[in-house]
Short mmCIF file of C-alpha atoms in Angstrom, two decimals:
data_model
loop_
_atom_site.label_atom_id
_atom_site.label_comp_id
_atom_site.label_asym_id
_atom_site.label_seq_id
_atom_site.Cartn_x
_atom_site.Cartn_y
_atom_site.Cartn_z
CA UNK A 1 -16.79 -30.20 13.56
CA UNK A 2 -13.78 -27.89 13.94
CA UNK A 3 -13.79 -24.25 12.97
CA UNK A 4 -12.86 -23.40 9.41
CA UNK A 5 -12.02 -19.76 10.10
CA UNK A 6 -11.28 -17.78 13.25
CA UNK A 7 -11.37 -14.00 12.82
CA UNK A 8 -9.59 -11.96 15.48
CA UNK A 9 -10.40 -8.28 15.95
CA UNK A 10 -8.76 -5.54 17.99
CA UNK A 11 -10.85 -2.34 17.77
CA UNK A 12 -14.62 -2.83 17.87
CA UNK A 13 -15.65 0.37 16.08
CA UNK A 14 -13.00 0.00 13.39
CA UNK A 15 -13.40 -3.69 12.61
CA UNK A 16 -16.42 -5.55 13.96
CA UNK A 17 -19.02 -4.53 11.39
CA UNK A 18 -16.71 -5.58 8.53
CA UNK A 19 -15.77 -8.83 10.29
CA UNK A 20 -19.47 -9.68 10.62
CA UNK A 21 -20.02 -9.04 6.90
CA UNK A 22 -17.14 -11.37 6.05
CA UNK A 23 -18.36 -13.99 8.54
CA UNK A 24 -21.88 -14.01 7.11
CA UNK A 25 -20.55 -14.41 3.56
CA UNK A 26 -18.34 -17.35 4.58
CA UNK A 27 -21.23 -18.96 6.45
CA UNK A 28 -23.42 -18.50 3.36
CA UNK A 29 -20.79 -20.55 1.51
CA UNK A 30 -21.07 -23.31 4.12
CA UNK A 31 -18.10 -22.64 6.40
CA UNK A 32 -17.96 -22.58 10.19
CA UNK A 33 -16.67 -19.19 11.39
CA UNK A 34 -16.08 -17.51 14.75
CA UNK A 35 -15.07 -13.96 15.69
CA UNK A 36 -13.08 -13.29 18.84
CA UNK A 37 -11.35 -10.29 20.36
CA UNK A 38 -7.59 -10.39 20.87
CA UNK A 39 -8.02 -10.20 24.65
CA UNK A 40 -10.80 -12.76 24.95
CA UNK A 41 -9.86 -15.56 27.35
CA UNK A 42 -7.96 -18.38 25.69
CA UNK A 43 -10.04 -21.49 25.01
CA UNK A 44 -8.34 -24.93 25.14
CA UNK A 45 -10.72 -26.18 22.45
CA UNK A 46 -9.20 -23.81 19.89
CA UNK A 47 -5.89 -25.65 20.32
CA UNK A 48 -7.44 -29.11 19.92
CA UNK A 49 -10.88 -30.32 18.76
CA UNK A 50 -12.09 -26.90 17.58
CA UNK A 51 -8.80 -25.70 16.08
CA UNK A 52 -9.46 -23.44 13.04
CA UNK A 53 -7.88 -24.26 9.70
CA UNK A 54 -7.31 -20.56 8.88
CA UNK A 55 -6.50 -17.73 11.31
CA UNK A 56 -7.65 -14.28 10.12
CA UNK A 57 -5.89 -11.55 12.10
CA UNK A 58 -6.35 -7.80 12.46
CA UNK A 59 -2.62 -7.00 12.29
CA UNK A 60 0.57 -9.00 11.80
CA UNK A 61 3.84 -7.06 11.77
CA UNK A 62 6.51 -9.36 13.20
CA UNK A 63 7.32 -12.67 14.89
CA UNK A 64 6.00 -11.43 18.23
CA UNK A 65 2.62 -10.70 16.61
CA UNK A 66 2.54 -14.22 15.15
CA UNK A 67 3.30 -15.58 18.61
CA UNK A 68 0.73 -13.40 20.40
CA UNK A 69 -2.10 -13.43 17.86
CA UNK A 70 -1.75 -16.93 16.46
CA UNK A 71 0.32 -19.33 18.59
CA UNK A 72 -1.17 -18.11 21.89
CA UNK A 73 -4.72 -18.43 20.52
CA UNK A 74 -4.72 -21.65 18.47
CA UNK A 75 -1.18 -23.10 18.53
CA UNK A 76 0.70 -23.83 15.32
CA UNK A 77 -0.85 -22.70 12.05
CA UNK A 78 0.64 -21.75 8.68
CA UNK A 79 -2.59 -20.51 7.11
CA UNK A 80 -2.49 -16.93 8.42
CA UNK A 81 -4.33 -14.12 6.63
CA UNK A 82 -4.00 -10.54 7.88
CA UNK A 83 -6.91 -8.15 7.29
CA UNK A 84 -4.24 -5.46 7.70
CA UNK A 85 -6.28 -2.63 9.22
CA UNK A 86 -3.50 -0.03 9.21
CA UNK A 87 -2.77 0.83 5.58
CA UNK A 88 -3.23 4.62 5.50
CA UNK A 89 0.21 5.82 6.59
CA UNK A 90 2.45 8.86 6.44
CA UNK A 91 5.43 8.92 4.08
CA UNK A 92 7.76 8.34 7.05
CA UNK A 93 5.77 5.28 8.12
CA UNK A 94 5.70 3.94 4.56
CA UNK A 95 9.49 4.13 4.41
CA UNK A 96 10.11 2.63 7.87
CA UNK A 97 10.53 -1.02 8.81
CA UNK A 98 7.55 -1.57 11.11
CA UNK A 99 4.66 -1.13 8.65
CA UNK A 100 6.46 -3.10 5.93
CA UNK A 101 6.44 -6.30 8.01
CA UNK A 102 9.37 -7.95 9.71
CA UNK A 103 10.60 -11.49 10.21
CA UNK A 104 8.15 -14.25 9.41
CA UNK A 105 5.27 -11.80 9.10
CA UNK A 106 6.47 -11.47 5.51
CA UNK A 107 5.39 -15.11 5.09
CA UNK A 108 1.81 -14.39 6.15
CA UNK A 109 -0.84 -13.39 3.61
CA UNK A 110 -0.99 -9.60 3.98
CA UNK A 111 -4.17 -8.42 2.25
CA UNK A 112 -3.97 -5.02 0.56
CA UNK A 113 -6.77 -2.53 -0.04
CA UNK A 114 -5.07 -1.22 -3.18
CA UNK A 115 -2.21 -1.65 -5.61
CA UNK A 116 -0.04 1.04 -4.00
CA UNK A 117 0.16 -0.85 -0.71
CA UNK A 118 0.92 -4.14 -2.44
CA UNK A 119 3.71 -2.52 -4.46
CA UNK A 120 5.18 -0.98 -1.31
CA UNK A 121 5.29 -4.31 0.54
CA UNK A 122 6.82 -6.07 -2.47
CA UNK A 123 9.46 -3.32 -2.70
CA UNK A 124 10.32 -4.09 0.95
CA UNK A 125 10.89 -7.78 0.40
CA UNK A 126 7.50 -9.49 0.35
CA UNK A 127 6.53 -11.95 -2.36
CA UNK A 128 3.58 -11.09 -4.64
CA UNK A 129 1.81 -14.32 -3.61
CA UNK A 130 1.53 -12.90 -0.07
CA UNK A 131 0.28 -9.42 -1.05
CA UNK A 132 -3.10 -9.98 -2.74
CA UNK A 133 -5.21 -6.91 -3.55
CA UNK A 134 -8.72 -7.45 -2.19
CA UNK A 135 -10.16 -3.96 -1.76
CA UNK A 136 -11.31 -2.67 1.65
CA UNK A 137 -14.23 -4.56 3.19
CA UNK A 138 -15.37 -1.60 5.30
CA UNK A 139 -16.02 0.37 2.09
CA UNK A 140 -18.58 -2.18 0.87
CA UNK A 141 -21.27 -0.67 3.09
CA UNK A 142 -21.07 2.45 0.90
CA UNK A 143 -21.64 0.57 -2.37
CA UNK A 144 -24.95 0.77 -4.27
CA UNK A 145 -25.66 -2.86 -3.33
CA UNK A 146 -26.01 -1.69 0.30
CA UNK A 147 -28.52 1.06 -0.44
CA UNK A 148 -30.90 1.22 2.52
CA UNK A 149 -28.37 -0.11 5.02
CA UNK A 150 -27.90 3.30 6.65
CA UNK A 151 -30.55 5.47 8.29
CA UNK A 152 -31.93 8.40 6.35
CA UNK A 153 -30.97 11.95 7.28
CA UNK A 154 -34.44 12.50 8.74
CA UNK A 155 -34.26 9.38 10.92
CA UNK A 156 -30.74 10.16 12.12
CA UNK A 157 -31.62 13.77 12.94
CA UNK A 158 -34.74 12.66 14.81
CA UNK A 159 -32.66 10.32 16.99
CA UNK A 160 -30.24 13.09 17.95
CA UNK A 161 -32.62 16.03 18.28
CA UNK A 162 -31.42 17.79 15.13
CA UNK A 163 -33.58 19.70 12.67
CA UNK A 164 -33.71 17.60 9.47
CA UNK A 165 -34.78 20.64 7.45
CA UNK A 166 -31.53 22.44 8.17
CA UNK A 167 -28.32 21.90 6.23
CA UNK A 168 -26.37 19.18 8.06
CA UNK A 169 -22.64 19.78 8.15
CA UNK A 170 -20.35 17.02 9.43
CA UNK A 171 -16.85 17.60 10.76
CA UNK A 172 -14.66 14.52 11.22
CA UNK A 173 -12.03 15.30 13.85
CA UNK A 174 -8.62 13.71 14.35
CA UNK A 175 -7.43 15.94 17.20
CA UNK A 176 -6.47 13.01 19.40
CA UNK A 177 -3.42 14.77 20.89
CA UNK A 178 -5.13 18.10 21.59
CA UNK A 179 -6.73 16.87 24.82
CA UNK A 180 -3.53 15.29 26.15
CA UNK A 181 -1.51 16.96 28.88
CA UNK A 182 2.20 17.63 28.37
CA UNK A 183 2.91 14.72 30.70
CA UNK A 184 0.71 12.34 28.71
CA UNK A 185 2.41 13.41 25.46
CA UNK A 186 5.81 12.84 27.06
CA UNK A 187 4.83 9.37 28.31
CA UNK A 188 3.45 8.43 24.89
CA UNK A 189 6.62 9.71 23.20
CA UNK A 190 8.81 7.67 25.52
CA UNK A 191 6.71 4.54 25.00
CA UNK A 192 6.69 4.89 21.19
CA UNK A 193 10.27 6.10 20.86
CA UNK A 194 9.05 9.12 18.85
CA UNK A 195 8.78 12.72 20.01
CA UNK A 196 5.14 13.77 19.56
CA UNK A 197 5.59 17.19 21.22
CA UNK A 198 5.51 19.14 17.96
CA UNK A 199 2.58 17.19 16.54
CA UNK A 200 0.63 17.67 19.78
CA UNK A 201 1.17 21.43 19.46
CA UNK A 202 -0.09 21.28 15.86
CA UNK A 203 -3.17 19.43 17.12
CA UNK A 204 -3.91 22.12 19.69
CA UNK A 205 -3.41 25.08 17.36
CA UNK A 206 -5.36 23.45 14.53
CA UNK A 207 -8.24 22.53 16.82
CA UNK A 208 -8.40 26.00 18.40
CA UNK A 209 -8.47 27.77 15.05
CA UNK A 210 -10.97 25.32 13.54
CA UNK A 211 -13.34 25.79 16.50
CA UNK A 212 -12.95 29.55 16.11
CA UNK A 213 -14.06 29.22 12.48
CA UNK A 214 -17.07 27.17 13.58
CA UNK A 215 -17.94 29.66 16.32
CA UNK A 216 -17.94 32.61 13.94
CA UNK A 217 -19.75 30.78 11.17
CA UNK A 218 -22.52 29.28 13.33
CA UNK A 219 -23.23 32.68 14.89
CA UNK A 220 -24.01 34.04 11.42
CA UNK A 221 -25.71 30.91 10.07
CA UNK A 222 -28.43 29.56 12.38
CA UNK A 223 -29.80 27.59 9.39
CA UNK A 224 -26.90 25.10 9.75
CA UNK A 225 -26.59 22.13 12.10
CA UNK A 226 -22.93 21.24 12.63
CA UNK A 227 -22.14 17.78 13.98
CA UNK A 228 -18.62 17.43 15.34
CA UNK A 229 -17.59 13.79 15.18
CA UNK A 230 -14.91 13.74 17.84
CA UNK A 231 -11.84 11.53 17.92
CA UNK A 232 -12.03 8.80 20.62
CA UNK A 233 -9.28 10.60 22.59
CA UNK A 234 -11.32 13.84 22.72
CA UNK A 235 -13.75 12.55 25.31
CA UNK A 236 -12.62 15.17 27.86
CA UNK A 237 -12.41 18.46 25.94
CA UNK A 238 -13.52 21.68 27.68
CA UNK A 239 -13.22 23.57 24.37
CA UNK A 240 -15.88 21.37 22.76
CA UNK A 241 -18.17 21.66 25.77
CA UNK A 242 -17.82 25.44 25.80
CA UNK A 243 -18.65 25.82 22.11
CA UNK A 244 -21.64 23.47 22.40
CA UNK A 245 -22.94 25.56 25.32
CA UNK A 246 -22.49 28.79 23.37
CA UNK A 247 -23.84 27.67 19.98
CA UNK A 248 -27.07 25.59 20.02
CA UNK A 249 -26.41 24.46 16.44
CA UNK A 250 -23.04 22.90 17.35
CA UNK A 251 -23.31 19.26 18.45
CA UNK A 252 -20.59 16.91 19.67
CA UNK A 253 -21.81 13.40 18.81
CA UNK A 254 -19.91 10.11 18.94
CA UNK A 255 -22.72 7.59 18.51
CA UNK A 256 -23.40 5.94 15.14
CA UNK A 257 -20.61 5.18 12.71
CA UNK A 258 -18.64 7.73 10.73
CA UNK A 259 -20.02 6.13 7.57
CA UNK A 260 -23.56 6.72 8.82
CA UNK A 261 -22.91 10.44 9.32
CA UNK A 262 -21.12 10.69 5.96
CA UNK A 263 -24.13 9.23 4.15
CA UNK A 264 -26.56 11.60 5.92
CA UNK A 265 -24.50 14.82 5.76
CA UNK A 266 -25.12 17.62 3.28
CA UNK A 267 -21.51 18.83 3.51
CA UNK A 268 -18.39 17.44 5.14
CA UNK A 269 -15.23 18.91 6.65
CA UNK A 270 -12.15 16.94 7.62
CA UNK A 271 -8.63 17.53 9.00
CA UNK A 272 -6.45 14.46 8.40
CA UNK A 273 -8.72 11.47 8.99
CA UNK A 274 -8.40 8.49 6.67
CA UNK A 275 -12.23 8.53 6.63
CA UNK A 276 -11.76 10.81 3.60
CA UNK A 277 -11.63 7.58 1.58
CA UNK A 278 -15.07 6.67 2.89
CA UNK A 279 -16.34 10.07 1.78
CA UNK A 280 -15.03 9.28 -1.71
CA UNK A 281 -16.54 5.78 -1.75
CA UNK A 282 -19.89 7.22 -0.67
CA UNK A 283 -19.86 9.33 -3.84
CA UNK A 284 -19.60 12.56 -1.89
CA UNK A 285 -17.05 15.34 -1.57
CA UNK A 286 -15.60 17.26 1.35
CA UNK A 287 -13.33 20.12 2.35
CA UNK A 288 -9.97 19.61 4.06
CA UNK A 289 -9.62 22.25 6.77
CA UNK A 290 -5.95 23.02 7.51
CA UNK A 291 -5.52 26.29 9.48
CA UNK A 292 -1.83 25.41 9.88
CA UNK A 293 0.36 22.86 8.04
CA UNK A 294 0.76 19.32 9.39
CA UNK A 295 4.21 17.79 9.76
CA UNK A 296 4.72 15.45 6.81
CA UNK A 297 5.83 12.56 9.03
CA UNK A 298 2.31 12.38 10.50
CA UNK A 299 0.21 13.35 7.47
CA UNK A 300 -1.29 10.32 5.63
CA UNK A 301 0.21 10.02 2.16
CA UNK A 302 -3.26 10.01 0.61
CA UNK A 303 -3.39 13.76 1.40
CA UNK A 304 -0.28 14.54 -0.65
CA UNK A 305 -1.09 17.26 -3.20
CA UNK A 306 -4.63 17.73 -1.88
CA UNK A 307 -6.54 21.04 -1.97
CA UNK A 308 -6.75 22.62 1.50
CA UNK A 309 -8.87 25.35 3.11
CA UNK A 310 -6.42 27.48 5.10
CA UNK A 311 -8.32 30.62 6.22
CA UNK A 312 -11.75 31.66 7.44
CA UNK A 313 -12.79 33.48 4.27
CA UNK A 314 -12.09 30.37 2.17
CA UNK A 315 -13.96 28.29 4.73
CA UNK A 316 -17.08 30.48 4.42
CA UNK A 317 -16.92 30.26 0.64
CA UNK A 318 -16.49 26.49 0.80
CA UNK A 319 -19.52 26.10 3.04
CA UNK A 320 -21.65 27.72 0.35
CA UNK A 321 -20.57 25.26 -2.39
CA UNK A 322 -23.21 22.76 -3.39
CA UNK A 323 -21.07 20.25 -5.31
CA UNK A 324 -17.40 20.93 -4.64
CA UNK A 325 -14.76 18.89 -6.51
CA UNK A 326 -13.13 16.13 -4.49
CA UNK A 327 -9.94 17.55 -2.93
CA UNK A 328 -7.75 14.53 -3.75
CA UNK A 329 -7.01 13.20 -7.23
CA UNK A 330 -9.02 10.13 -8.23
CA UNK A 331 -5.96 8.06 -9.15
CA UNK A 332 -4.46 8.57 -5.69
CA UNK A 333 -7.59 7.48 -3.83
CA UNK A 334 -8.18 4.48 -6.07
CA UNK A 335 -4.51 3.55 -5.87
CA UNK A 336 -4.99 2.94 -2.14
CA UNK A 337 -8.59 1.68 -2.36
CA UNK A 338 -8.94 -0.58 -5.37
CA UNK A 339 -12.27 -0.12 -7.19
CA UNK A 340 -13.98 -3.22 -8.54
CA UNK A 341 -17.35 -4.41 -9.80
CA UNK A 342 -17.09 -7.17 -7.17
CA UNK A 343 -17.50 -6.09 -3.51
CA UNK A 344 -14.37 -6.44 -1.37
CA UNK A 345 -16.01 -8.85 1.09
CA UNK A 346 -16.61 -11.31 -1.76
CA UNK A 347 -13.05 -10.85 -3.03
CA UNK A 348 -11.78 -11.43 0.52
CA UNK A 349 -13.99 -14.51 0.93
CA UNK A 350 -12.66 -15.87 -2.40
CA UNK A 351 -9.11 -15.41 -1.09
CA UNK A 352 -9.90 -17.12 2.22
CA UNK A 353 -11.47 -20.06 0.39
CA UNK A 354 -8.33 -20.34 -1.71
CA UNK A 355 -6.11 -20.30 1.40
CA UNK A 356 -8.41 -22.88 3.02
CA UNK A 357 -8.39 -25.36 0.14
CA UNK A 358 -4.82 -25.04 -1.12
CA UNK A 359 -1.55 -26.02 0.63
CA UNK A 360 -0.12 -23.19 2.79
CA UNK A 361 1.50 -20.49 0.65
CA UNK A 362 4.41 -20.18 3.05
CA UNK A 363 5.67 -21.22 6.51
CA UNK A 364 5.12 -18.35 9.00
CA UNK A 365 5.89 -20.71 11.88
CA UNK A 366 8.89 -22.26 10.18
CA UNK A 367 12.54 -21.28 10.33
CA UNK A 368 13.14 -18.10 12.32
CA UNK A 369 10.02 -18.40 14.48
CA UNK A 370 10.40 -19.36 18.14
CA UNK A 371 7.05 -20.17 19.78
CA UNK A 372 6.43 -19.07 23.35
CA UNK A 373 3.19 -19.61 25.24
CA UNK A 374 2.42 -16.78 27.66
CA UNK A 375 1.02 -18.52 30.74
CA UNK A 376 0.81 -15.25 32.71
CA UNK A 377 -1.45 -13.77 30.04
CA UNK A 378 -3.47 -17.00 29.86
CA UNK A 379 -4.38 -16.95 33.55
CA UNK A 380 -4.59 -13.14 33.77
CA UNK A 381 -7.22 -13.03 31.01
CA UNK A 382 -9.31 -15.69 32.68
CA UNK A 383 -9.14 -13.77 35.96
CA UNK A 384 -9.94 -10.40 34.40
CA UNK A 385 -12.89 -11.82 32.44
CA UNK A 386 -14.32 -13.31 35.63
CA UNK A 387 -13.99 -9.90 37.33
CA UNK A 388 -15.59 -8.22 34.30
CA UNK A 389 -18.52 -10.68 34.35
CA UNK A 390 -19.03 -9.81 38.02
CA UNK A 391 -18.43 -6.07 37.28
CA UNK A 392 -15.66 -5.94 39.91
CA UNK A 393 -12.95 -3.40 38.96
CA UNK A 394 -9.48 -4.84 39.76
CA UNK A 395 -8.37 -1.64 41.51
CA UNK A 396 -10.95 -2.41 44.20
CA UNK A 397 -10.25 -6.14 44.37
CA UNK A 398 -6.46 -5.79 44.50
CA UNK A 399 -6.36 -2.62 46.60
CA UNK A 400 -3.60 -4.18 48.71
CA UNK A 401 -1.10 -4.31 45.80
CA UNK A 402 -0.88 -1.26 43.52
CA UNK A 403 1.26 -2.94 40.85
CA UNK A 404 -1.12 -5.87 40.47
CA UNK A 405 -4.15 -3.59 40.60
CA UNK A 406 -2.77 -1.32 37.85
CA UNK A 407 -1.80 -4.28 35.64
CA UNK A 408 -5.20 -5.97 35.96
CA UNK A 409 -7.11 -2.69 35.65
CA UNK A 410 -5.37 -1.87 32.36
CA UNK A 411 -6.42 -5.23 30.87
CA UNK A 412 -9.91 -4.81 32.37
CA UNK A 413 -10.21 -1.45 30.60
CA UNK A 414 -9.35 -3.01 27.23
CA UNK A 415 -11.83 -5.85 27.80
CA UNK A 416 -14.56 -3.42 28.81
CA UNK A 417 -13.95 -1.22 25.77
CA UNK A 418 -14.10 -4.16 23.34
CA UNK A 419 -17.16 -5.85 24.89
CA UNK A 420 -20.24 -6.21 22.68
CA UNK A 421 -23.44 -7.64 24.20
CA UNK A 422 -24.76 -10.73 22.42
CA UNK A 423 -28.08 -9.00 21.72
CA UNK A 424 -26.22 -6.20 19.96
CA UNK A 425 -24.26 -8.71 17.87
CA UNK A 426 -27.49 -10.45 16.83
CA UNK A 427 -29.01 -7.10 15.89
CA UNK A 428 -25.96 -6.21 13.78
CA UNK A 429 -26.08 -9.59 12.03
CA UNK A 430 -29.80 -9.20 11.33
CA UNK A 431 -29.14 -5.78 9.84
CA UNK A 432 -26.31 -6.99 7.59
CA UNK A 433 -27.70 -10.40 6.54
CA UNK A 434 -30.26 -9.14 3.96
CA UNK A 435 -27.43 -7.58 1.95
CA UNK A 436 -25.35 -10.77 1.81
CA UNK A 437 -26.52 -12.61 -1.26
#
């Protein structure tokens, strides 16, 4: 029996938990579903006897994405649904071409978390039939129906050596550019075609001043435990290590999900992370810490008109608030994250069933699309996965050819980062399954 749905994911932390929830709901309805990573080795069966009827992608911006994510994984398919993981944008990004879909990507089903995103895509040439509003699946874990899914504050603190009797303050960082060297920023700017020099400087200044606030506050308030949820790019930050060494109640922790820490925290601080929507959906509030302004072309539009904390005195006062008002207007948040009595994963499953049973809504692989199978990538992925299974880094295997070693090592790094052991997947499924009913 062939697959009914194939779900492709890119970033494990961002997507996998939600993909599993959707998979379990579809399986509950009797469908055959598989989840694969974009850089998993290509399987011939997915082009033939096990070819899925519907391809569910993580992103789908242009013809090249259709070719790479669909044609090179399963061959021709006109039932393409995009989970569309990048919807919290800046005003510049909302007005640009890239995030409003190009070419035949406009003929794919681009799911929208809220009405504002659907209206934007329609204004840029998409048809309403291809911009359904489903809500955001990752927010379902914060709904009342999922009460008990997350660990309690006491359990979480016990795991990380924190005092559960102290006030737990969470800071969600987005200082991804602060740890980059000038050379790295330059290389990224050249690759993206955008000059990030100014934004990188804003990252550094904002981070330095925010850490200074934390340093001063924690010295005067030993009754507080402050957990700094670092950005993935902050893995090598001397400033964080220095503050953690100086203040025993400052903790840099990356394990467990952001949602888990949001649920457990007594108070929450944030800079520009889109996780602010998760804070809202969890029924909590937070403070937006902005020591210096952020360039509008990088600031997510959901922050427009928000209330900011801009100096240390205001920060101290904010930390003492028990039930602060949410810093962003309700209509803005709910415009991007559609509220509904029905969980988003059920709305998404309803949509996928509709796409499965009805004739294709459009022809993404029709006129204007030129298919191209990437044989180099096909064989390279098989080779890299064999090396990964044997735990042989390509730079050691291909030491005799730097270009080949660098190419294979880069893919190896992506594969290693996305890998999830089967036992961990089973544990995640067992944790989610009781809530799917």
